[in-house]
Coordinates of C-alpha atoms and ligand atoms in Angstrom, one line a residue:
X1 CA -50.7 5.0 -31.5
X2 CA -47.2 4.5 -33.4
X3 CA -45.6 1.4 -35.2
X4 CA -43.5 0.8 -31.8
X5 CA -46.7 0.5 -29.3
X6 CA -47.2 -2.8 -30.2
X7 CA -44.1 -4.2 -31.8
X8 CA -42.1 -7.4 -31.0
X9 CA -38.6 -6.5 -30.5
X10 CA -35.8 -8.9 -30.4
X11 CA -32.2 -8.5 -29.5
X12 CA -29.6 -10.4 -31.6
X13 CA -26.1 -10.0 -30.7
X14 CA -24.2 -10.0 -33.8
X15 CA -21.2 -11.9 -33.0
X16 CA -23.4 -14.7 -31.6
X17 CA -26.4 -15.0 -33.6
X18 CA -25.3 -16.5 -36.7
X19 CA -22.1 -16.8 -38.6
X20 CA -22.4 -16.9 -42.4
X21 CA -18.8 -17.5 -43.4
X22 CA -17.3 -20.0 -40.9
X23 CA -15.2 -17.8 -39.3
X24 CA -16.4 -18.8 -35.8
X25 CA -18.2 -14.9 -35.4
X26 CA -21.5 -14.0 -36.3
X27 CA -22.1 -11.4 -38.8
X28 CA -24.5 -9.5 -40.9
X29 CA -25.2 -11.8 -43.5
X30 CA -25.8 -14.5 -41.0
X31 CA -28.6 -12.6 -39.4
X32 CA -30.2 -11.9 -43.0
X33 CA -30.0 -15.5 -43.5
X34 CA -32.3 -15.8 -40.2
X35 CA -34.6 -13.3 -41.0
X36 CA -37.3 -15.8 -42.0
X37 CA -37.0 -17.1 -38.4
X38 CA -37.8 -14.0 -36.8
X39 CA -40.6 -13.3 -39.2
X40 CA -41.9 -16.8 -38.3
X41 CA -41.6 -16.0 -34.8
X42 CA -43.5 -12.9 -34.9
X43 CA -40.6 -10.3 -34.4
X44 CA -41.2 -6.6 -35.4
X45 CA -38.3 -4.9 -35.0
X46 CA -34.6 -6.3 -34.6
X47 CA -32.3 -4.8 -32.4
X48 CA -28.6 -5.2 -33.0
X49 CA -25.6 -4.1 -30.9
X50 CA -23.2 -1.3 -32.2
X51 CA -22.0 -2.5 -35.7
X52 CA -19.5 -0.1 -36.0
X53 CA -15.7 -0.3 -36.4
X54 CA -14.3 -1.2 -32.7
X55 CA -11.4 -2.7 -31.3
X56 CA -14.1 -4.8 -29.4
X57 CA -12.7 -4.3 -25.8
X58 CA -16.7 -3.9 -24.6
X59 CA -18.0 -6.2 -27.5
X60 CA -18.1 -3.2 -29.8
X61 CA -19.5 -0.3 -27.4
X62 CA -16.4 1.1 -27.9
X63 CA -16.9 2.7 -31.1
X64 CA -13.5 3.8 -33.0
X65 CA -15.4 5.0 -36.1
X66 CA -19.4 5.6 -36.2
X67 CA -19.6 5.4 -39.9
X68 CA -18.0 2.6 -40.6
X69 CA -19.2 -1.4 -40.6
X70 CA -16.9 -3.4 -38.2
X71 CA -15.2 -5.8 -40.8
X72 CA -15.6 -8.9 -38.2
X73 CA -19.3 -8.2 -39.1
X74 CA -19.2 -7.6 -42.7
X75 CA -19.4 -4.5 -45.2
X76 CA -21.7 -1.8 -45.7
X77 CA -23.1 -3.6 -48.6
X78 CA -24.1 -6.5 -46.0
X79 CA -25.6 -4.0 -43.7
X80 CA -27.7 -2.5 -46.6
X81 CA -28.9 -6.1 -47.7
X82 CA -30.0 -6.7 -44.2
X83 CA -32.0 -3.7 -44.2
X84 CA -33.6 -4.2 -47.3
X85 CA -34.4 -8.0 -46.6
X86 CA -35.7 -7.1 -43.0
X87 CA -37.9 -4.4 -44.4
X88 CA -39.1 -6.7 -47.4
X89 CA -40.4 -8.9 -44.3
X90 CA -42.0 -5.8 -42.5
X91 CA -39.3 -6.2 -40.0
X92 CA -37.9 -2.7 -38.7
X93 CA -34.3 -2.4 -37.4
X94 CA -33.0 -0.7 -34.8
X95 CA -29.1 -0.2 -33.6
X96 CA -27.3 0.6 -30.5
X97 CA -25.8 4.1 -30.5
X98 CA -23.0 4.8 -27.8
X99 CA -22.8 8.3 -27.7
X100 CA -21.7 9.0 -24.3
X101 CA -18.4 7.9 -25.0
X102 CA -15.9 6.3 -27.9
X103 CA -13.1 4.2 -27.9
X104 CA -9.6 5.5 -27.1
X105 CA -8.9 4.1 -30.5
X106 CA -11.4 6.8 -32.1
X107 CA -9.4 9.4 -34.2
X108 CA -11.1 12.1 -32.3
X109 CA -9.4 10.9 -29.0
X110 CA -6.2 10.4 -30.6
X111 CA -6.5 13.8 -32.1
X112 CA -7.7 15.1 -28.5
X113 CA -4.9 13.7 -26.7
X114 CA -2.4 15.1 -29.1
X115 CA -3.3 18.2 -29.8
X116 CA -5.1 20.2 -27.1
X117 CA -5.3 23.3 -29.0
X118 CA -6.8 21.5 -32.0
X119 CA -10.0 20.8 -33.6
X120 CA -10.7 18.1 -31.4
X121 CA -8.9 19.1 -28.1
X122 CA -12.2 19.6 -26.3
X123 CA -14.2 16.8 -27.6
X124 CA -13.3 14.7 -24.2
X125 CA -13.5 15.6 -20.7
X126 CA -10.3 16.5 -19.7
X127 CA -9.1 18.1 -16.3
X128 CA -6.1 18.1 -13.7
X129 CA -8.0 16.8 -11.0
X130 CA -9.0 13.2 -10.5
X131 CA -10.9 13.9 -7.7
X132 CA -13.6 16.0 -9.5
X133 CA -17.3 14.7 -9.5
X134 CA -16.4 12.6 -6.3
X135 CA -20.5 11.9 -6.3
X136 CA -20.3 10.4 -9.7
X137 CA -20.7 6.5 -9.0
X138 CA -18.4 3.8 -10.6
X139 CA -20.3 1.5 -13.0
X140 CA -18.2 -1.2 -14.1
X141 CA -17.0 -2.0 -10.2
X142 CA -15.6 -5.5 -11.4
X143 CA -12.9 -3.5 -13.4
X144 CA -12.5 0.1 -12.6
X145 CA -11.8 1.8 -9.2
X146 CA -11.9 5.4 -10.7
X147 CA -13.9 7.4 -13.5
X148 CA -10.3 9.4 -14.2
X149 CA -7.5 7.9 -16.1
X150 CA -4.0 9.7 -16.8
X151 CA -3.0 10.3 -20.3
X152 CA 0.7 10.3 -20.8
X153 CA 0.7 12.0 -23.9
X154 CA -1.6 14.9 -23.1
X155 CA -0.3 15.1 -19.5
X156 CA -3.9 15.4 -18.3
X157 CA -6.7 13.2 -17.1
X158 CA -9.7 12.1 -18.9
X159 CA -13.1 11.2 -17.5
X160 CA -14.6 7.9 -18.5
X161 CA -18.1 6.5 -16.9
X162 CA -17.0 3.1 -18.1
X163 CA -13.9 1.2 -18.8
X164 CA -10.7 3.3 -19.1
X165 CA -10.6 2.6 -22.6
X166 CA -13.8 4.4 -23.2
X167 CA -13.2 8.0 -22.6
X168 CA -16.3 10.5 -22.2
X169 CA -17.2 12.6 -24.9
X170 CA -17.6 16.3 -23.9
X171 CA -21.1 17.4 -24.4
X172 CA -20.3 20.9 -23.5
X173 CA -18.5 21.0 -26.9
X174 CA -21.1 22.3 -29.6
X175 CA -19.0 20.2 -32.3
X176 CA -19.6 16.9 -30.5
X177 CA -23.3 17.3 -30.4
X178 CA -23.2 18.4 -34.1
X179 CA -21.2 15.1 -34.9
X180 CA -23.9 13.0 -33.0
X181 CA -26.5 14.6 -35.1
X182 CA -24.6 13.9 -38.2
X183 CA -24.2 10.5 -37.1
X184 CA -27.6 10.1 -36.4
X185 CA -28.7 11.4 -40.0
X186 CA -26.0 9.0 -41.5
X187 CA -27.6 6.2 -40.4
X188 CA -30.9 6.9 -40.6
X189 CA -30.6 8.1 -44.4
X190 CA -29.4 4.4 -44.9
X191 CA -33.1 3.7 -43.6
X192 CA -32.1 2.6 -40.3
X193 CA -35.8 2.7 -38.4
X194 CA -34.0 3.8 -35.0
X195 CA -31.5 3.8 -32.0
X196 CA -31.2 2.3 -28.9
X197 CA -29.6 5.5 -27.0
X198 CA -26.8 3.5 -25.0
X199 CA -25.7 5.2 -21.2
X200 CA -28.0 8.5 -22.3
X201 CA -27.8 9.8 -18.6
X202 CA -24.3 10.2 -18.4
X203 CA -23.7 12.9 -21.0
X204 CA -23.0 15.9 -18.9
X205 CA -21.2 16.7 -15.5
X206 CA -21.5 19.5 -13.2
X207 CA -19.7 20.1 -10.0
X208 CA -21.8 19.4 -6.9
X209 CA -24.6 18.0 -9.0
X210 CA -22.7 14.9 -10.5
X211 CA -23.1 13.5 -13.6
X212 CA -26.6 11.7 -14.2
X213 CA -29.8 12.9 -15.4
X214 CA -28.7 16.6 -15.8
X215 CA -31.0 19.3 -17.3
X216 CA -28.2 19.7 -19.9
X217 CA -29.0 16.1 -20.7
X218 CA -32.5 16.6 -21.5
X219 CA -32.0 19.7 -23.5
X220 CA -29.7 17.8 -25.5
X221 CA -32.5 14.9 -26.1
X222 CA -35.0 17.6 -26.8
X223 CA -33.0 19.3 -29.3
X224 CA -32.1 15.6 -31.1
X225 CA -35.7 14.7 -31.0
X226 CA -37.1 17.8 -32.4
X227 CA -34.5 17.0 -35.5
X228 CA -35.7 13.4 -36.0
X229 CA -39.2 14.4 -35.6
X230 CA -38.6 17.0 -38.4
X231 CA -36.5 14.9 -40.5
X232 CA -37.3 11.5 -39.9
X233 CA -40.9 11.3 -38.3
X234 CA -41.1 7.3 -38.3
X235 CA -38.1 6.6 -36.2
X236 CA -37.8 5.6 -32.8
X237 CA -35.3 6.1 -30.1
X238 CA -35.3 4.1 -27.1
X239 CA -33.2 5.1 -23.9
X240 CA -31.0 2.9 -21.8
X241 CA -31.4 4.9 -18.6
X242 CA -30.8 2.7 -15.3
X243 CA -32.3 5.6 -12.9
X244 CA -34.8 5.6 -9.9
X245 CA -38.2 5.2 -11.1
X246 CA -39.3 9.1 -11.6
X247 CA -35.9 9.8 -12.8
X248 CA -36.3 7.2 -15.4
X249 CA -39.8 8.8 -16.5
X250 CA -38.2 12.1 -17.1
X251 CA -36.6 10.6 -20.3
X252 CA -40.1 10.8 -21.9
X253 CA -40.4 14.5 -20.6
X254 CA -43.9 15.6 -22.2
X255 CA -43.3 13.6 -25.1
X256 CA -40.7 15.4 -26.3
X257 CA -37.3 13.5 -25.3
X258 CA -37.4 9.8 -26.3
X259 CA -40.2 7.6 -27.5
X260 CA -39.6 4.8 -25.7
X261 CA -37.7 3.9 -22.3
X262 CA -36.4 0.7 -21.1
X263 CA -38.6 -0.3 -17.9
X264 CA -35.4 -1.0 -15.7
X265 CA -37.5 0.0 -12.6
X266 CA -39.9 -3.0 -13.2
X267 CA -37.4 -5.6 -14.5
X268 CA -35.9 -6.5 -11.2
X269 CA -39.2 -6.7 -9.5
X270 CA -40.2 -9.4 -11.8
X271 CA -37.6 -11.5 -10.7
X272 CA -37.9 -10.5 -6.8
X273 CA -41.4 -11.6 -7.2
X274 CA -40.7 -15.1 -8.4
X275 CA -37.9 -15.3 -5.7
X276 CA -40.1 -14.1 -2.8
X277 CA -43.5 -15.9 -4.2
X278 CA -45.2 -12.5 -3.5
X279 CA -46.6 -10.4 -6.3
X280 CA -46.0 -7.2 -3.7
X281 CA -42.9 -6.0 -5.4
X282 CA -44.6 -5.6 -8.8
X283 CA -47.9 -3.7 -7.5
X284 CA -45.5 -1.3 -5.7
X285 CA -43.2 -0.8 -8.5
X286 CA -46.4 -0.3 -11.1
X287 CA -47.9 2.2 -8.4
X288 CA -44.9 4.3 -8.7
X289 CA -44.8 4.7 -12.4
X290 CA -47.8 7.1 -13.4
X291 CA -49.2 6.6 -17.2
X292 CA -46.9 7.7 -19.9
X293 CA -47.6 10.9 -22.0
X294 CA -49.2 10.6 -25.3
X295 CA -47.4 8.5 -27.9
X296 CA -44.6 7.2 -25.7
X297 CA -43.9 3.6 -24.7
X298 CA -42.1 1.6 -22.3
X299 CA -39.4 -1.0 -23.5
X300 CA -40.5 -4.1 -21.3
X301 CA -37.6 -6.6 -20.9
X302 CA -36.5 -9.5 -18.8
X303 CA -33.1 -9.9 -19.7
X304 CA -30.7 -8.7 -22.1
X305 CA -26.7 -8.5 -23.0
X306 CA -25.5 -7.1 -19.7
X307 CA -26.0 -8.2 -16.1
X308 CA -29.6 -8.4 -14.4
X309 CA -28.9 -5.1 -12.7
X310 CA -29.4 -4.4 -9.4
X311 CA -27.8 -0.9 -9.0
X312 CA -31.1 0.7 -8.2
X313 CA -32.4 -2.2 -5.8
X314 CA -32.4 -1.4 -2.1
X315 CA -29.7 -3.1 0.0
X316 CA -32.4 -5.7 1.2
X317 CA -33.8 -6.5 -2.2
X318 CA -30.3 -6.6 -3.5
X319 CA -29.3 -9.7 -0.8
X320 CA -32.6 -11.1 -1.7
X321 CA -31.9 -11.3 -5.5
X322 CA -28.4 -12.4 -4.9
X323 CA -29.5 -15.1 -2.2
X324 CA -32.0 -16.4 -4.9
X325 CA -30.2 -16.1 -8.2
X326 CA -26.5 -15.9 -7.5
X327 CA -25.7 -19.1 -5.3
X328 CA -22.8 -19.6 -7.6
X329 CA -20.6 -16.2 -6.9
X330 CA -19.4 -16.2 -10.6
X331 CA -22.7 -15.1 -11.7
X332 CA -22.2 -12.2 -10.1
X333 CA -20.8 -9.2 -12.6
X334 CA -20.7 -5.7 -11.3
X335 CA -23.7 -4.5 -9.3
X336 CA -25.8 -7.5 -10.9
X337 CA -26.3 -11.0 -12.1
X338 CA -24.9 -12.1 -15.2
X339 CA -27.3 -15.3 -16.0
X340 CA -29.9 -15.9 -18.7
X341 CA -33.4 -16.4 -18.1
X342 CA -33.8 -20.2 -18.1
X343 CA -30.9 -20.9 -15.7
X344 CA -32.2 -17.8 -13.3
X345 CA -35.6 -19.8 -13.4
X346 CA -33.6 -23.2 -12.7
X347 CA -34.9 -24.6 -16.2
X348 CA -38.5 -24.7 -14.7
X349 CA -40.6 -24.3 -17.6
X350 CA -43.6 -23.0 -15.8
X351 CA -41.9 -20.1 -14.3
X352 CA -40.0 -19.6 -17.7
X353 CA -43.4 -19.1 -19.2
X354 CA -45.2 -17.1 -16.6
X355 CA -42.3 -14.6 -17.1
X356 CA -43.0 -14.5 -20.7
X357 CA -46.4 -14.2 -20.4
X358 CA -45.6 -11.0 -18.2
X359 CA -43.5 -9.7 -20.6
X360 CA -46.6 -9.8 -23.0
X361 CA -48.8 -8.3 -21.0
X362 CA -47.1 -5.9 -18.7
X363 CA -47.6 -1.9 -20.0
X364 CA -45.0 -1.6 -22.5
X365 CA -43.6 -3.4 -25.9
X366 CA -42.0 -6.5 -25.3
X367 CA -38.1 -7.0 -26.0
X368 CA -36.9 -10.6 -26.3
X369 CA -32.9 -11.7 -25.7
X370 CA -31.9 -13.8 -28.6
X371 CA -31.9 -17.5 -27.2
X372 CA -34.4 -16.9 -24.4
X373 CA -37.1 -18.1 -26.4
X374 CA -35.6 -21.6 -26.5
X375 CA -34.4 -21.6 -22.7
X376 CA -31.1 -21.4 -23.8
X377 CA -28.2 -21.7 -21.1
X378 CA -25.3 -19.6 -20.1
X379 CA -21.5 -20.1 -19.0
X380 CA -21.0 -18.4 -15.7
X381 CA -17.4 -19.2 -16.2
X382 CA -16.8 -16.6 -18.5
X383 CA -15.5 -13.5 -18.1
X384 CA -17.5 -9.9 -17.8
X385 CA -20.9 -10.4 -18.9
X386 CA -20.1 -13.1 -21.8
X387 CA -21.7 -15.6 -19.6
X388 CA -25.0 -14.6 -21.3
X389 CA -23.5 -13.7 -24.9
X390 CA -22.7 -17.3 -26.4
X391 CA -23.6 -18.5 -29.6
X392 CA -27.3 -19.0 -30.6
X393 CA -28.4 -22.7 -30.5
X394 CA -30.1 -23.6 -34.1
X395 CA -29.3 -27.2 -34.0
X396 CA -28.1 -29.9 -32.2
X397 CA -24.7 -31.0 -32.4
X398 CA -21.3 -29.3 -32.8
X399 CA -21.4 -26.1 -33.7
X400 CA -25.2 -25.7 -32.9
X401 CA -25.9 -24.7 -36.7
X402 CA -24.3 -21.2 -35.5
X403 CA -21.0 -21.9 -37.0
X404 CA -19.0 -24.5 -39.0
X405 CA -15.6 -22.8 -37.6
X406 CA -14.1 -22.4 -34.0
X407 CA -16.3 -20.0 -32.2
X408 CA -14.6 -17.5 -29.9
X409 CA -17.1 -18.4 -26.9
X410 CA -18.2 -22.0 -26.2
X411 CA -21.6 -23.2 -27.1
X412 CA -23.8 -24.0 -24.1
X413 CA -25.6 -26.7 -25.5
X414 CA -28.1 -29.0 -23.9
X415 CA -30.4 -31.7 -25.0
X416 CA -33.9 -30.1 -26.7
X417 CA -32.3 -26.7 -26.5
X418 CA -32.1 -25.8 -30.2
X419 CA -34.7 -23.9 -32.7
X420 CA -34.7 -27.0 -35.0
X421 CA -35.6 -29.2 -32.2
X422 CA -38.2 -27.1 -30.9
X423 CA -39.8 -26.1 -33.9
X424 CA -40.6 -30.0 -34.4
X425 CA -42.4 -30.1 -30.9
X426 CA -45.6 -28.3 -30.2
X427 CA -45.2 -28.6 -26.7
X428 CA -41.8 -26.8 -26.7
X429 CA -40.8 -23.7 -24.7
X430 CA -40.0 -22.2 -28.3
X431 CA -43.7 -22.9 -29.6
X432 CA -45.2 -21.6 -26.5
X433 CA -43.3 -18.5 -26.7
X434 CA -44.5 -18.2 -30.3
X435 CA -48.0 -18.6 -29.1
X436 CA -48.1 -15.8 -26.7
X437 CA -46.5 -13.2 -29.0
X438 CA -49.3 -14.3 -31.5
X439 CA -51.7 -13.9 -28.4
X440 CA -50.4 -10.4 -27.6
X441 CA -50.8 -9.4 -31.3
X442 CA -54.4 -10.6 -31.0
X443 CA -54.7 -7.9 -28.1
X444 CA -53.6 -4.6 -29.6
X445 CA -55.1 -3.2 -26.6
X446 CA -52.2 -4.0 -24.7
X447 CA -49.8 -1.9 -26.7
X448 CA -51.7 1.5 -25.2
X449 CA -54.6 0.4 -22.5
X450 CA -53.8 1.9 -19.1
X451 CA -52.5 -0.6 -16.5
X452 CA -55.0 -1.0 -13.3
X453 CA -53.9 -3.1 -10.6
X454 CA -56.7 -5.8 -9.4
X455 CA -56.6 -7.1 -6.0
X456 CA -56.7 -11.3 -6.2
X457 CA -56.8 -11.6 -2.2
X458 CA -53.8 -14.0 -2.7
X459 CA -50.7 -12.7 -1.8
X460 CA -48.7 -14.9 -4.6
X461 CA -51.2 -14.1 -7.2
X462 CA -50.6 -10.5 -9.3
X463 CA -53.9 -9.4 -11.0
X464 CA -54.2 -6.3 -13.5
X465 CA -56.5 -5.1 -16.2
X466 CA -55.4 -3.9 -19.5
X467 CA -58.5 -2.7 -21.3
X468 CA -60.9 -5.4 -21.2
X469 CA -58.2 -8.1 -20.5
X470 CA -57.5 -9.4 -16.9
X471 CA -54.2 -10.7 -16.6
X472 CA -53.4 -13.2 -13.6
X473 CA -49.9 -14.6 -12.7
X474 CA -49.3 -16.9 -10.0
X475 CA -45.9 -16.7 -8.3
X476 CA -46.2 -19.7 -6.1
X477 CA -46.0 -23.2 -6.6
X478 CA -49.5 -24.0 -5.1
X479 CA -52.7 -24.4 -7.0
X480 CA -54.8 -21.1 -6.7
X481 CA -58.5 -21.1 -7.0
X482 CA -59.9 -17.4 -7.7
X483 CA -63.7 -18.7 -8.3
X484 CA -64.0 -18.2 -12.3
X485 CA -60.3 -18.8 -12.6
X486 CA -58.0 -21.3 -11.5
X487 CA -54.4 -21.2 -11.8
X488 CA -52.0 -24.1 -11.3
X489 CA -48.4 -23.7 -9.9
X490 CA -46.9 -20.6 -11.7
X491 CA -49.9 -20.6 -13.7
X492 CA -51.2 -17.6 -15.7
X493 CA -54.1 -16.6 -17.3
X494 CA -55.3 -13.8 -19.8
X495 CA -59.1 -13.6 -19.2
X496 CA -61.6 -11.4 -21.3
X497 CA -63.4 -9.3 -18.7
X498 CA -66.7 -10.3 -19.8
X499 CA -66.2 -14.1 -19.3
X500 CA -65.7 -13.5 -15.6
X501 CA -68.8 -11.2 -14.5
X502 CA -69.1 -8.7 -12.2
X503 CA -66.7 -8.5 -9.0
X504 CA -66.0 -12.4 -9.3
X505 CA -62.1 -11.8 -8.6
Ligands
GLC1 C1 -24.5 0.1 -22.0 C2 -24.4 -1.2 -22.5 C3 -23.2 -2.0 -22.1 C4 -21.9 -1.4 -22.4 C5 -22.2 0.1 -21.5 C6 -20.9 0.9 -22.1 O1 -24.5 0.0 -20.5 O2 -25.7 -2.0 -22.6 O3 -23.2 -3.0 -22.6 O4 -20.8 -2.2 -21.8 O5 -23.1 0.7 -22.0 O6 -20.7 1.3 -23.3

């Protein structure tokens, strides 16, 4: 078992977590100042977004220089201090690495467009035919109508899976692969504990085969993993691969690709189960996901900084989800819903807790999105996915303890929705979430024990066994009596099997 099997992960957006210098923008020192809070909550690993220099047209996922710290967030010394302070508290730190594409402001791209025959000429995917790769879907459907853009300077089109200003790197160019290996080494040598590999399915494109999960991509991951195993054996890489279930699992390989993969197949099913009052979507999806190779782990999550993606949902499921969760059409973003956990649950404490309990007990290591532990709201009037990226609420009142300056994005607020208030109230969501984290830690078998479905005989009640623990979750607003266990509306229970007796549930 590795450290990440039982780690509690916490995703904090740098610009939105805590502003140490009053310029209205969260920063690295701000995060360092809140490490005590993360330790108190029970966090084992902090996930930071791309912190590199960037024009910030995609919140830093548009990288202009992989080896520098974005000055908006601080300095390299600030980053090193954050790492040191986190490690001193036993908290690991991983960061996002967007390696499928760069910003068009990156030096490589500037050179590539200027000098096709030069050393960077092949670093990007250039072509003369903007209809090439017709099978490749567009991801940012709200903003883009093609994956190709015309570059006046070079007189060619370049390929981009995301925004036009994010040209795709050309992984067929060996020098690009070498650059990425060296960037990984650069940060690992500083003591970083791992990476989230952003948009990893899209590294290669092939005529007739599209541009997702190609054999070449897996071969690259295997080489990257071999290097990491040899040079940084404690490091962890987690893949963002939002693909159909079996394809998602391919990112583990036989344990020779990435260590962890976000469980995109399960995530929307959790919300579908709540919306329909039926446990069936979860039984079905978990049936489809066989056990993982040794030493691999799912990253289980409810929400993150993106829309709640429905790209892989069937048309019927997508409609059900939009009907349930995007009644306000502004909540739709690309193919999904940009809302936070608490508003998705219409502020219903019972449902929010139910989902946190699932997060802690489903196969995988839990990832918590900052602010969800206090039931923070969102602001659907904001563009793109910024509805779910508003400042963390530390205290009541103006600035929310986040900043003394004028913030770029509004603070959502809401009475009682702050860390300070909830820390004083034993019955608060924050204290409940903290308790669930502690409970998860008291059951280390949840990190590795296989998932076994348990039929409860009640459509709305999801039952499964992990090791010696029976986990029950009621997706309905009705009381349920299962014999030895009673569940209130949206109730949940983690029951040691020996307390139940044979075949009672
Ligand atoms: C990933 C990130 C998303 C970003 C995109 C392009 O999907 O999660 O926030 O916009 O990659 O880098």
